[in-house]
PDB file of C-alpha atoms in Angstrom:
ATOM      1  CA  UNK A   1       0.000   0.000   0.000  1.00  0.00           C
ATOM      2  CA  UNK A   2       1.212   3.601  -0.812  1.00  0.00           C
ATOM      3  CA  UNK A   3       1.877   5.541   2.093  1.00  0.00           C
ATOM      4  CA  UNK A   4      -0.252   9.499   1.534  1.00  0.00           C
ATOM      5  CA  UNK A   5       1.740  12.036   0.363  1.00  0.00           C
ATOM      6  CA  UNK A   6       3.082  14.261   2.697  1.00  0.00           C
ATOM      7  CA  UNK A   7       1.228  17.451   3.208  1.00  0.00           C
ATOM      8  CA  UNK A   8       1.596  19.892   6.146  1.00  0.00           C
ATOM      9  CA  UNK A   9       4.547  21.965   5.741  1.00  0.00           C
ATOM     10  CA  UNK A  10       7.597  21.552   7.678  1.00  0.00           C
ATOM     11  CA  UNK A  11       9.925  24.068   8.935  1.00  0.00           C
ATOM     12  CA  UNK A  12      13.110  21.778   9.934  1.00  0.00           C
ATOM     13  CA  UNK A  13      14.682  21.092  12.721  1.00  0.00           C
ATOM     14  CA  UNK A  14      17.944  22.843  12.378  1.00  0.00           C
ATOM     15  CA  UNK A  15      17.725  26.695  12.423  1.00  0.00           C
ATOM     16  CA  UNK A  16      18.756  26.784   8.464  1.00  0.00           C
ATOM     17  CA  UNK A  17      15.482  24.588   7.637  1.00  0.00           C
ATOM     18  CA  UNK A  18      13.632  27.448   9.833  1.00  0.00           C
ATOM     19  CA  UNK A  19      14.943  30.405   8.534  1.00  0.00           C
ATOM     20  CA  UNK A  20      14.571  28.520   4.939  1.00  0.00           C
ATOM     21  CA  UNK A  21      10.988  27.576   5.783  1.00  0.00           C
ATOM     22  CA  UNK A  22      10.046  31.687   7.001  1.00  0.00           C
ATOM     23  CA  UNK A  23      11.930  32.898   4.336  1.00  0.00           C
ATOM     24  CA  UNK A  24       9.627  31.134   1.955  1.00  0.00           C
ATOM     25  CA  UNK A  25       6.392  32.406   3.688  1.00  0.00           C
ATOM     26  CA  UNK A  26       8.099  35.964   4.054  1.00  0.00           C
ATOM     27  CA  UNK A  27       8.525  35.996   0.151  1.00  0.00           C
ATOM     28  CA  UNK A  28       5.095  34.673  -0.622  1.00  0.00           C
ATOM     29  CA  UNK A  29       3.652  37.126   1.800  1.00  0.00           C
ATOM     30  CA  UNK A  30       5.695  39.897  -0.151  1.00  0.00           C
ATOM     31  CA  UNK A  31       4.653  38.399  -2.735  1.00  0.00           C
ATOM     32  CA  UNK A  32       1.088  38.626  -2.209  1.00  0.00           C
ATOM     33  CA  UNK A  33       0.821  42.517  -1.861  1.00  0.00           C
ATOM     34  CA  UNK A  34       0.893  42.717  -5.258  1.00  0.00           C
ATOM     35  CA  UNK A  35      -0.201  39.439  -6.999  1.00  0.00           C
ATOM     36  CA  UNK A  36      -3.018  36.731  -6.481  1.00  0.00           C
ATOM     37  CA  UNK A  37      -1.764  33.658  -5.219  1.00  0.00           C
ATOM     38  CA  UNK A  38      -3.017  31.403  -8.102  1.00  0.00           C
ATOM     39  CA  UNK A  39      -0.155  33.960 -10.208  1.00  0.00           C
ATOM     40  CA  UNK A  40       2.509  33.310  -8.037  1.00  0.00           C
ATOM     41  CA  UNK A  41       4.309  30.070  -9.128  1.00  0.00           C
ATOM     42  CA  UNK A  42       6.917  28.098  -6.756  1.00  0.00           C
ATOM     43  CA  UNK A  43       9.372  29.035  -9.497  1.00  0.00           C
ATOM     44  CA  UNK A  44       8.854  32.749  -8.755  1.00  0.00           C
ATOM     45  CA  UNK A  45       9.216  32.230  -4.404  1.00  0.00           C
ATOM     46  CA  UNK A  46      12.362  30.214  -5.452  1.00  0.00           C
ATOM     47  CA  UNK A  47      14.160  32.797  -7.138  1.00  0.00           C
ATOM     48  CA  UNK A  48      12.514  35.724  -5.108  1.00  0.00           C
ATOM     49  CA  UNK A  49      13.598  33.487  -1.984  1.00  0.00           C
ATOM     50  CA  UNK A  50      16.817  32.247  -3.352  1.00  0.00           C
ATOM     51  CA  UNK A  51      16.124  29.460  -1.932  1.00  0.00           C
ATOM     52  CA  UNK A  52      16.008  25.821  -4.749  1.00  0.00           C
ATOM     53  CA  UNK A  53      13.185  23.821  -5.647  1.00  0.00           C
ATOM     54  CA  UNK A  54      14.308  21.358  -3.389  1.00  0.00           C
ATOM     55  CA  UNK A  55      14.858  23.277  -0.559  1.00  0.00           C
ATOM     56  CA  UNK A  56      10.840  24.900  -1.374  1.00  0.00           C
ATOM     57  CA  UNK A  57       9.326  20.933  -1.841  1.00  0.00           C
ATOM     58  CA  UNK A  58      11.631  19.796   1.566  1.00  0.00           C
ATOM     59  CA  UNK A  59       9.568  22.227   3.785  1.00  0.00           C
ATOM     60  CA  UNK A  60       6.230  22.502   1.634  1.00  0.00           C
ATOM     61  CA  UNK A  61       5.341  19.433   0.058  1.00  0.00           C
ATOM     62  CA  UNK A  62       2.862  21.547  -2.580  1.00  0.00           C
ATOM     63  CA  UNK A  63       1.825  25.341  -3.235  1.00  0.00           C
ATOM     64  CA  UNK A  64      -1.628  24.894  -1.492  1.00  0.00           C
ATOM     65  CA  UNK A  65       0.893  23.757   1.898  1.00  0.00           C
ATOM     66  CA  UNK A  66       2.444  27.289   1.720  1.00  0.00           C
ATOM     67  CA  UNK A  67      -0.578  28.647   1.871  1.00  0.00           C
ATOM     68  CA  UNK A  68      -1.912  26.623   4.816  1.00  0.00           C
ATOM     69  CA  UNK A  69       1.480  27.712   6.753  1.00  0.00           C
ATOM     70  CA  UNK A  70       0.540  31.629   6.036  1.00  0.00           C
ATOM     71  CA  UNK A  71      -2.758  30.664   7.516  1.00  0.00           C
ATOM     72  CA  UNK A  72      -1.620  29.314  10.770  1.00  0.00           C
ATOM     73  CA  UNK A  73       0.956  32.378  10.956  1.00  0.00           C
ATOM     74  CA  UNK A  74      -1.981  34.972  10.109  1.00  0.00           C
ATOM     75  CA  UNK A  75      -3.867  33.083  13.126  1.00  0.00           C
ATOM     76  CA  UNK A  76      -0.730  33.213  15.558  1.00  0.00           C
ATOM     77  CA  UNK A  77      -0.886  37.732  14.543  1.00  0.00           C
ATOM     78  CA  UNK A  78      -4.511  37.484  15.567  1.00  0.00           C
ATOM     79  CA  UNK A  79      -3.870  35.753  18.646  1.00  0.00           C
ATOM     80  CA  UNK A  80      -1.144  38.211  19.309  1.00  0.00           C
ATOM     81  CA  UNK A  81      -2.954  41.173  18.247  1.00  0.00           C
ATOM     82  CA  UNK A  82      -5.827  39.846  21.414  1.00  0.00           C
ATOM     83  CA  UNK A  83      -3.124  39.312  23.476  1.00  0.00           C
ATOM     84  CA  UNK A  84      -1.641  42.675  23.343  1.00  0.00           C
ATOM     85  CA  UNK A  85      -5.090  44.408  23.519  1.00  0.00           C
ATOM     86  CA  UNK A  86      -6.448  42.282  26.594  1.00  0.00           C
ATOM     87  CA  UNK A  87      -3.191  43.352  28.069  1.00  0.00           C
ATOM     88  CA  UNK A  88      -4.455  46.846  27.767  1.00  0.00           C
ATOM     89  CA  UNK A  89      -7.822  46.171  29.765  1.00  0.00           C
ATOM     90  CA  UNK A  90      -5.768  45.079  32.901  1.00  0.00           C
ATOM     91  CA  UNK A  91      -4.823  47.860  34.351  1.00  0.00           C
ATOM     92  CA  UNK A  92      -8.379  49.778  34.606  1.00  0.00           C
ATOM     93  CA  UNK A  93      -8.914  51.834  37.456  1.00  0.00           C
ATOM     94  CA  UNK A  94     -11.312  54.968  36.115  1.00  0.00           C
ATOM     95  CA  UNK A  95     -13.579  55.611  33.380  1.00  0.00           C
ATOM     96  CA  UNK A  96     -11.057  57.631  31.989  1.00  0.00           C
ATOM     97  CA  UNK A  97      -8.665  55.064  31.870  1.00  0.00           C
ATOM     98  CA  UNK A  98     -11.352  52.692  30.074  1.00  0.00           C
ATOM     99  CA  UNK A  99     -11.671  55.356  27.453  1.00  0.00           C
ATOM    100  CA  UNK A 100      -7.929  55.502  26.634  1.00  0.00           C
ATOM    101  CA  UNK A 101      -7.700  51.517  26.516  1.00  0.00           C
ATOM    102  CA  UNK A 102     -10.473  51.560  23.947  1.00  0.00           C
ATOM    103  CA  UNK A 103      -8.706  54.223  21.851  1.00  0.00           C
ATOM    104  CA  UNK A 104      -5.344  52.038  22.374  1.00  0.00           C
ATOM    105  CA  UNK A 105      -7.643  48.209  21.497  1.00  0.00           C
ATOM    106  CA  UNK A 106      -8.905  50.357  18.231  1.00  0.00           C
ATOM    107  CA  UNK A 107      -5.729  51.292  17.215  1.00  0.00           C
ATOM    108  CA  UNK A 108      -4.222  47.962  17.818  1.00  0.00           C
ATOM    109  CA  UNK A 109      -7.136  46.501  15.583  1.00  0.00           C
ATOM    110  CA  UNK A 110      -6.806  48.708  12.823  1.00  0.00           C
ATOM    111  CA  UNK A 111      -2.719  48.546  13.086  1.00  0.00           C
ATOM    112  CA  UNK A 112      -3.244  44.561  12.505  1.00  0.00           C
ATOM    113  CA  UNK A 113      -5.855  45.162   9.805  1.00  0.00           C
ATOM    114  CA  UNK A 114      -3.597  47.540   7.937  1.00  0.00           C
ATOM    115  CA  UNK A 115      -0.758  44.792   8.372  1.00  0.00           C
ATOM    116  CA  UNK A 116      -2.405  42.028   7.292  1.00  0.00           C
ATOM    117  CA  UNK A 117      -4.820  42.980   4.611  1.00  0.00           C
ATOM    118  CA  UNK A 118      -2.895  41.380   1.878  1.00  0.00           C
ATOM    119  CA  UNK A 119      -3.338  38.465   3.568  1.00  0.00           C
ATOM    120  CA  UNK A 120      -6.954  38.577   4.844  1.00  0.00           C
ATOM    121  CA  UNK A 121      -7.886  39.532   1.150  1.00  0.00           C
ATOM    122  CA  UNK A 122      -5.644  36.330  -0.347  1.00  0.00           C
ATOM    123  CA  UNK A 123      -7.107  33.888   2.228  1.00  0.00           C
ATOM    124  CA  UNK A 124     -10.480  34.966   1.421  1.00  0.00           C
ATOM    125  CA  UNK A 125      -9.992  34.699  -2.259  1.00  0.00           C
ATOM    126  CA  UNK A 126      -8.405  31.066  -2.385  1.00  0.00           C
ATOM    127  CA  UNK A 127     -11.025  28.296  -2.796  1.00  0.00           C
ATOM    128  CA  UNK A 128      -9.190  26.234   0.282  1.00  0.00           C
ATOM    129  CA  UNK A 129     -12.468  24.379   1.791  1.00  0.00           C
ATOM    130  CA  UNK A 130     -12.023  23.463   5.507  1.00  0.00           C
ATOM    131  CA  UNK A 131     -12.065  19.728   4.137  1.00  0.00           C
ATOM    132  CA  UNK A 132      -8.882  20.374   1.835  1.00  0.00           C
ATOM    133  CA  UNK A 133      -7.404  21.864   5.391  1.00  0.00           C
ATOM    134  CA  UNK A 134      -8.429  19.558   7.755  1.00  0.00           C
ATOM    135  CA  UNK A 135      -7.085  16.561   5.008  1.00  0.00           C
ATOM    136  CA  UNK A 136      -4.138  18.167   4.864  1.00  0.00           C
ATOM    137  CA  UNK A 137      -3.251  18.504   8.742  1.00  0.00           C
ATOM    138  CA  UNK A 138      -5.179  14.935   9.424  1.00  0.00           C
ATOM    139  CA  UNK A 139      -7.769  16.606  12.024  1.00  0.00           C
ATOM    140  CA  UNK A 140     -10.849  18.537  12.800  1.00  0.00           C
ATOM    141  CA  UNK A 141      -8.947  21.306  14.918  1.00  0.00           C
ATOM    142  CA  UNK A 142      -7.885  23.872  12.649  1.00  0.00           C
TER     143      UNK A 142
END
């Protein structure tokens, strides 16, 4: 029996595989300011990421897995982006305080929208069905 193929990226273990793997997501993500995904080819992050075709099919096993890895790393910003504006509701101790935090959550939120709307736009766009995710990490919980 054949064994699946392979499909949720993999950043390495050593810190060249990382830096390899982000350097590929940093390129598409450049990338993706100013293009669709479905017109950027791996051919284009290789040479934009100087990285080989080998080196791009090591870590991310097909083009759809590079976009699943920008996914979970938009979803680590947003969890972030909460994280740093709960932080800000801590320290409440007036009404005038709560006003301030809620100027400093809004700003945060727009800050991450401005960010990140390449990517919110892109994710939209790409006809990735929650099956074609959850097949490729093997579970429900993404």
């Amino acid at each position: 029996m054949q064994q699946p193929t392979r499909l949720v990226p993999r950043p390495g273990q050593q810190d060249r595989g990382r830096d390899t793997f982000e350097r590929i997501l940093d390129t598409t993500e450049r990338l993706l300011l100013n293009r669709r995904f479905e017109e950027i080819t791996t051919n284009d992050l290789c040479i934009e990421a100087n990285v080989s075709s080998s080196s791009l099919y090591a870590r991310f096993p097909s083009k759809d897995a590079i976009l699943l890895a920008l996914i979970h790393r938009y979803r680590d910003r947003i969890d972030e982006s909460v994280e740093r504006a709960a932080e800000l509701l801590v320290p409440l101790s007036s009404p005038d305080d709560l006003h301030e935090v809620l100027r400093s959550v809004l700003r945060e939120v727009i800050e991450f929208a401005r960010n990140n709307d390449h990517l919110e736009r892109e994710l939209a766009a790409h006809a990735l069905t929650r099956d074609q995710v959850n097949r490729m990490y093997g579970s429900n919980d993404v």
